[in-house]
Amino acid sequence: MATGRTHRPATRSRGIPEATVARLPLYLRALTALSERSVPTVSSEELATAAGVNSAKLRKDFSYLGSYGTRGVGYDVEYLVYQISRELGLTQDWPVVIVGIGNLGAALANYGGFASRGFRVAALIDADPAMAGKPVAGMPVQHTDELEKIITDNGVSIGVIATPAGAAQQVCERLVAAGVTSILNFAPTVLTVPDGVDVRKVDLSIELQILAFHEQRKAGEGAAAEAASAAERGSAVGAAEVDAADADADADVDAPEADSAAANRKGPDGDVPAVMPA
Amino acid sequence: MATGRTHRPATRSRGIPEATVARLPLYLRALTALSERSVPTVSSEELATAAGVNSAKLRKDFSYLGSYGTRGVGYDVEYLVYQISRELGLTQDWPVVIVGIGNLGAALANYGGFASRGFRVAALIDADPAMAGKPVAGMPVQHTDELEKIITDNGVSIGVIATPAGAAQQVCERLVAAGVTSILNFAPTVLTVPDGVDVRKVDLSIELQILAFHEQRKAGEGAAAEAASAAERGSAVGAAEVDAADADADADVDAPEADSAAANRKGPDGDVPAVMPA
DNA sequence: ATTTGTGAACGTTTTCACAGCA
DNA sequence: TGCTGTGAAAACGTTCACAAAT
């Protein structure tokens, strides 16, 4: 009981599980597409396929919202679009600020899907004085000095951080102090925030590393899981450029090792006795 | 038993839970920072704080990798960096292609963290002939016609899709047919892939919607959950611009409704008798 | 004296399978 | 007959709490 409180104690919604909330936008997107094609009703099976989940999960998810379907028929598309939008809070308009107008920030500012559903870019903010006044996505970039005023004047409660990692925590603190209570963080760093502030993180590098993990497992799948050359699968592969990688990957040694008590370290269960580098 | 197989049946790793895999990059990042500061050892408590998790979880996670710590002391930083890198497959080099060099694709190409850990941008690909040959991030953009050849020649197994939603599925299919088995999808659409191909999705719009959900709950927290004006919390808020939003949010009506059997729909438990729009 | 590693308890999420309703 | 809504079961993930190790 050292620290006591967990990082996000109040994640439990007014009934709706977090996992369900995370899928609602998916359903909404699928439903919107159906709505545009003027499809009047949809079954859980069809909608689930469109959203990339299975139908039992979808029905369970919807059951947390209420009984919005009709047995034997399915769901009314327009009605569900409205109910989910409402549940997600998209029937109101959310002004958003983007801080850090580099490559990524500019890309986000230009991203169309932003404005589509209740979100409105209220301001673009950057620390570089040379950026100030420059138009990005048809909007003048404002200097960080204005941050607090912008947040307050526009009633912004959602902030997007697209700064370098080093600046992120400080920007975060200023946003929070000015009244922002939800942050979407693109900087590759862990943000520390007070209770009551939500942070979601988008991290390219982490996603790639997770993919690499699975990719590696695929490669060592049929083989004896050793001498992992960059074996590709599916179709023919030349691999006529990855030799440097091979030199790295082949070796089961070459681990950095520091000092003292390096004895009796063991890997998982029945594997090789573990990598014991010099 | 209609469809039968789940979407990703073989997610279960050789022991390591998916949730743990998703955190390993976080630990790795924290450890790398410690390594750069020449910190020799670290306790689970310290490392957990740096990574933004709790120490019990971290220890459990590490226990799936093996016994790499020393009781009474902690973990050797360099050694752990190596072990996690190895587990994630980062001791080898992963050539990656980025398809779709718009704002976002260009931002990704310029993203430094890309090259840092085992990933190397092997090619930038775009469907626009006008883009072909143009340098982005010091690299000439190649035309989509070359896609298959690029994948094959470079032994690419990881592809990043940053195209518009409409093009994503088709690009995905070409990537997979050419030998790519892991895809990072930035397009706001559900990709359908054959078994054995991993897809991870990064979706700005979904993240914002999840934040909006929680933001909405915060607003209606103290109040009677009705007449939800855009009440902000924490510090003073002018809200001198969000009036349009208020008009939308106040109303508990205004739901679109289609046709027939709209009777006896009920919301969750003891709520208002449900929104019954005209 | 500390701190890891891990069974056991607990909580959450997914899946199953079918009753209930149109 | 067809499809939703939901208890019950299973799978998965997190936290607790302490024995084992140094």
PDB file of N, CA and C in Angstrom, chain A residues 223-271:
ATOM      1  N   ALA A 223      10.088 -22.753 -37.801  1.00  0.00           N
ATOM      2  CA  ALA A 223      11.470 -23.122 -37.541  1.00  0.00           C
ATOM      3  C   ALA A 223      11.712 -23.404 -36.065  1.00  0.00           C
ATOM      4  N   ALA A 224      12.915 -23.752 -35.725  1.00  0.00           N
ATOM      5  CA  ALA A 224      13.246 -24.135 -34.354  1.00  0.00           C
ATOM      6  C   ALA A 224      13.474 -22.930 -33.457  1.00  0.00           C
ATOM      7  N   ALA A 225      12.952 -21.798 -33.867  1.00  0.00           N
ATOM      8  CA  ALA A 225      13.000 -20.571 -33.063  1.00  0.00           C
ATOM      9  C   ALA A 225      14.417 -20.091 -32.766  1.00  0.00           C
ATOM     10  N   GLU A 226      15.384 -20.650 -33.466  1.00  0.00           N
ATOM     11  CA  GLU A 226      16.732 -20.123 -33.327  1.00  0.00           C
ATOM     12  C   GLU A 226      17.230 -19.703 -34.705  1.00  0.00           C
ATOM     13  N   ALA A 227      18.384 -19.101 -34.755  1.00  0.00           N
ATOM     14  CA  ALA A 227      18.954 -18.625 -36.011  1.00  0.00           C
ATOM     15  C   ALA A 227      17.901 -17.876 -36.811  1.00  0.00           C
ATOM     16  N   ALA A 228      17.311 -16.888 -36.179  1.00  0.00           N
ATOM     17  CA  ALA A 228      16.187 -16.179 -36.781  1.00  0.00           C
ATOM     18  C   ALA A 228      16.632 -15.247 -37.896  1.00  0.00           C
ATOM     19  N   SER A 229      16.828 -15.794 -39.045  1.00  0.00           N
ATOM     20  CA  SER A 229      17.065 -14.938 -40.201  1.00  0.00           C
ATOM     21  C   SER A 229      15.748 -14.276 -40.532  1.00  0.00           C
ATOM     22  N   ALA A 230      15.792 -13.230 -41.298  1.00  0.00           N
ATOM     23  CA  ALA A 230      14.582 -12.465 -41.568  1.00  0.00           C
ATOM     24  C   ALA A 230      13.651 -13.221 -42.503  1.00  0.00           C
ATOM     25  N   ALA A 231      13.255 -14.405 -42.051  1.00  0.00           N
ATOM     26  CA  ALA A 231      12.412 -15.275 -42.868  1.00  0.00           C
ATOM     27  C   ALA A 231      11.041 -14.655 -43.089  1.00  0.00           C
ATOM     28  N   GLU A 232      10.702 -14.427 -44.311  1.00  0.00           N
ATOM     29  CA  GLU A 232       9.385 -13.880 -44.621  1.00  0.00           C
ATOM     30  C   GLU A 232       8.438 -15.017 -44.940  1.00  0.00           C
ATOM     31  N   ARG A 233       7.166 -14.715 -45.009  1.00  0.00           N
ATOM     32  CA  ARG A 233       6.196 -15.753 -45.272  1.00  0.00           C
ATOM     33  C   ARG A 233       5.244 -15.308 -46.359  1.00  0.00           C
ATOM     34  N   GLY A 234       4.442 -16.226 -46.818  1.00  0.00           N
ATOM     35  CA  GLY A 234       3.427 -15.865 -47.793  1.00  0.00           C
ATOM     36  C   GLY A 234       3.970 -15.901 -49.205  1.00  0.00           C
ATOM     37  N   SER A 235       4.646 -14.854 -49.605  1.00  0.00           N
ATOM     38  CA  SER A 235       5.142 -14.837 -50.970  1.00  0.00           C
ATOM     39  C   SER A 235       6.664 -14.799 -50.972  1.00  0.00           C
ATOM     40  N   ALA A 236       7.187 -14.834 -52.122  1.00  0.00           N
ATOM     41  CA  ALA A 236       8.637 -14.855 -52.284  1.00  0.00           C
ATOM     42  C   ALA A 236       9.254 -13.538 -51.826  1.00  0.00           C
ATOM     43  N   VAL A 237      10.399 -13.644 -51.225  1.00  0.00           N
ATOM     44  CA  VAL A 237      11.060 -12.451 -50.734  1.00  0.00           C
ATOM     45  C   VAL A 237      12.523 -12.460 -51.117  1.00  0.00           C
ATOM     46  N   GLY A 238      12.971 -11.358 -51.642  1.00  0.00           N
ATOM     47  CA  GLY A 238      14.357 -11.268 -52.050  1.00  0.00           C
ATOM     48  C   GLY A 238      15.300 -11.104 -50.863  1.00  0.00           C
ATOM     49  N   ALA A 239      14.952 -10.264 -49.955  1.00  0.00           N
ATOM     50  CA  ALA A 239      15.782  -9.983 -48.783  1.00  0.00           C
ATOM     51  C   ALA A 239      17.186  -9.564 -49.183  1.00  0.00           C
ATOM     52  N   ALA A 240      17.269  -8.800 -50.251  1.00  0.00           N
ATOM     53  CA  ALA A 240      18.561  -8.446 -50.812  1.00  0.00           C
ATOM     54  C   ALA A 240      19.045  -7.097 -50.288  1.00  0.00           C
ATOM     55  N   GLU A 241      18.781  -6.819 -49.055  1.00  0.00           N
ATOM     56  CA  GLU A 241      19.196  -5.516 -48.525  1.00  0.00           C
ATOM     57  C   GLU A 241      19.283  -5.558 -47.007  1.00  0.00           C
ATOM     58  N   VAL A 242      18.770  -6.614 -46.441  1.00  0.00           N
ATOM     59  CA  VAL A 242      18.655  -6.686 -44.988  1.00  0.00           C
ATOM     60  C   VAL A 242      19.818  -7.424 -44.339  1.00  0.00           C
ATOM     61  N   ASP A 243      20.938  -7.520 -45.043  1.00  0.00           N
ATOM     62  CA  ASP A 243      22.049  -8.306 -44.505  1.00  0.00           C
ATOM     63  C   ASP A 243      22.551  -7.763 -43.178  1.00  0.00           C
ATOM     64  N   ALA A 244      22.586  -6.468 -43.073  1.00  0.00           N
ATOM     65  CA  ALA A 244      23.030  -5.864 -41.815  1.00  0.00           C
ATOM     66  C   ALA A 244      22.151  -6.325 -40.656  1.00  0.00           C
ATOM     67  N   ALA A 245      20.882  -6.403 -40.938  1.00  0.00           N
ATOM     68  CA  ALA A 245      19.947  -6.861 -39.919  1.00  0.00           C
ATOM     69  C   ALA A 245      20.251  -8.295 -39.520  1.00  0.00           C
ATOM     70  N   ASP A 246      20.534  -9.115 -40.506  1.00  0.00           N
ATOM     71  CA  ASP A 246      20.833 -10.509 -40.231  1.00  0.00           C
ATOM     72  C   ASP A 246      21.979 -10.663 -39.252  1.00  0.00           C
ATOM     73  N   ALA A 247      23.010  -9.913 -39.482  1.00  0.00           N
ATOM     74  CA  ALA A 247      24.173  -9.996 -38.616  1.00  0.00           C
ATOM     75  C   ALA A 247      23.782  -9.733 -37.164  1.00  0.00           C
ATOM     76  N   ASP A 248      22.858  -8.835 -37.005  1.00  0.00           N
ATOM     77  CA  ASP A 248      22.370  -8.513 -35.678  1.00  0.00           C
ATOM     78  C   ASP A 248      21.485  -9.602 -35.110  1.00  0.00           C
ATOM     79  N   ALA A 249      20.624 -10.092 -35.951  1.00  0.00           N
ATOM     80  CA  ALA A 249      19.584 -10.999 -35.478  1.00  0.00           C
ATOM     81  C   ALA A 249      20.098 -12.411 -35.218  1.00  0.00           C
ATOM     82  N   ASP A 250      21.015 -12.841 -36.048  1.00  0.00           N
ATOM     83  CA  ASP A 250      21.532 -14.196 -35.908  1.00  0.00           C
ATOM     84  C   ASP A 250      22.093 -14.450 -34.521  1.00  0.00           C
ATOM     85  N   ALA A 251      22.918 -13.546 -34.125  1.00  0.00           N
ATOM     86  CA  ALA A 251      23.651 -13.736 -32.888  1.00  0.00           C
ATOM     87  C   ALA A 251      22.719 -13.858 -31.695  1.00  0.00           C
ATOM     88  N   ASP A 252      22.985 -14.866 -30.891  1.00  0.00           N
ATOM     89  CA  ASP A 252      22.214 -15.013 -29.667  1.00  0.00           C
ATOM     90  C   ASP A 252      22.998 -14.409 -28.517  1.00  0.00           C
ATOM     91  N   VAL A 253      24.080 -13.783 -28.867  1.00  0.00           N
ATOM     92  CA  VAL A 253      24.942 -13.192 -27.850  1.00  0.00           C
ATOM     93  C   VAL A 253      24.878 -11.671 -27.925  1.00  0.00           C
ATOM     94  N   ASP A 254      25.984 -11.049 -27.660  1.00  0.00           N
ATOM     95  CA  ASP A 254      26.108  -9.617 -27.883  1.00  0.00           C
ATOM     96  C   ASP A 254      25.257  -8.768 -26.955  1.00  0.00           C
ATOM     97  N   ALA A 255      24.791  -9.374 -25.874  1.00  0.00           N
ATOM     98  CA  ALA A 255      24.014  -8.584 -24.941  1.00  0.00           C
ATOM     99  C   ALA A 255      24.928  -7.742 -24.075  1.00  0.00           C
ATOM    100  N   PRO A 256      24.531  -6.506 -23.819  1.00  0.00           N
ATOM    101  CA  PRO A 256      25.308  -5.705 -22.890  1.00  0.00           C
ATOM    102  C   PRO A 256      25.129  -6.261 -21.481  1.00  0.00           C
ATOM    103  N   GLU A 257      26.152  -6.220 -20.711  1.00  0.00           N
ATOM    104  CA  GLU A 257      26.064  -6.726 -19.338  1.00  0.00           C
ATOM    105  C   GLU A 257      26.810  -5.774 -18.425  1.00  0.00           C
ATOM    106  N   ALA A 258      26.284  -5.511 -17.284  1.00  0.00           N
ATOM    107  CA  ALA A 258      26.871  -4.483 -16.445  1.00  0.00           C
ATOM    108  C   ALA A 258      27.919  -5.006 -15.473  1.00  0.00           C
ATOM    109  N   ASP A 259      27.499  -5.506 -14.331  1.00  0.00           N
ATOM    110  CA  ASP A 259      28.497  -5.839 -13.316  1.00  0.00           C
ATOM    111  C   ASP A 259      28.143  -7.096 -12.532  1.00  0.00           C
ATOM    112  N   SER A 260      28.076  -6.949 -11.265  1.00  0.00           N
ATOM    113  CA  SER A 260      27.906  -8.002 -10.255  1.00  0.00           C
ATOM    114  C   SER A 260      26.935  -9.130 -10.573  1.00  0.00           C
ATOM    115  N   ALA A 261      26.256  -9.537  -9.555  1.00  0.00           N
ATOM    116  CA  ALA A 261      25.348 -10.676  -9.505  1.00  0.00           C
ATOM    117  C   ALA A 261      24.579 -10.986 -10.786  1.00  0.00           C
ATOM    118  N   ALA A 262      25.271 -11.479 -11.786  1.00  0.00           N
ATOM    119  CA  ALA A 262      24.620 -11.827 -13.038  1.00  0.00           C
ATOM    120  C   ALA A 262      24.355 -13.324 -13.097  1.00  0.00           C
ATOM    121  N   ALA A 263      24.664 -14.009 -12.023  1.00  0.00           N
ATOM    122  CA  ALA A 263      24.506 -15.459 -12.003  1.00  0.00           C
ATOM    123  C   ALA A 263      23.047 -15.882 -11.994  1.00  0.00           C
ATOM    124  N   ASN A 264      22.840 -17.136 -12.132  1.00  0.00           N
ATOM    125  CA  ASN A 264      21.535 -17.798 -12.210  1.00  0.00           C
ATOM    126  C   ASN A 264      20.354 -16.924 -12.615  1.00  0.00           C
ATOM    127  N   ARG A 265      20.460 -16.332 -13.777  1.00  0.00           N
ATOM    128  CA  ARG A 265      19.277 -15.725 -14.368  1.00  0.00           C
ATOM    129  C   ARG A 265      18.657 -16.757 -15.280  1.00  0.00           C
ATOM    130  N   LYS A 266      17.371 -16.850 -15.240  1.00  0.00           N
ATOM    131  CA  LYS A 266      16.723 -17.841 -16.084  1.00  0.00           C
ATOM    132  C   LYS A 266      15.647 -17.217 -16.964  1.00  0.00           C
ATOM    133  N   GLY A 267      15.601 -17.716 -18.175  1.00  0.00           N
ATOM    134  CA  GLY A 267      14.550 -17.294 -19.087  1.00  0.00           C
ATOM    135  C   GLY A 267      13.267 -17.998 -18.728  1.00  0.00           C
ATOM    136  N   PRO A 268      12.225 -17.878 -19.550  1.00  0.00           N
ATOM    137  CA  PRO A 268      10.972 -18.564 -19.272  1.00  0.00           C
ATOM    138  C   PRO A 268      11.156 -20.080 -19.364  1.00  0.00           C
ATOM    139  N   ASP A 269      10.246 -20.808 -18.826  1.00  0.00           N
ATOM    140  CA  ASP A 269      10.223 -22.273 -18.693  1.00  0.00           C
ATOM    141  C   ASP A 269      11.353 -23.057 -19.346  1.00  0.00           C
ATOM    142  N   GLY A 270      10.967 -23.878 -20.299  1.00  0.00           N
ATOM    143  CA  GLY A 270      11.919 -24.872 -20.788  1.00  0.00           C
ATOM    144  C   GLY A 270      12.784 -24.402 -21.941  1.00  0.00           C
ATOM    145  N   ASP A 271      13.117 -23.164 -21.959  1.00  0.00           N
ATOM    146  CA  ASP A 271      13.884 -22.660 -23.085  1.00  0.00           C
ATOM    147  C   ASP A 271      15.362 -22.971 -22.952  1.00  0.00           C
TER     148      ASP A 271
END
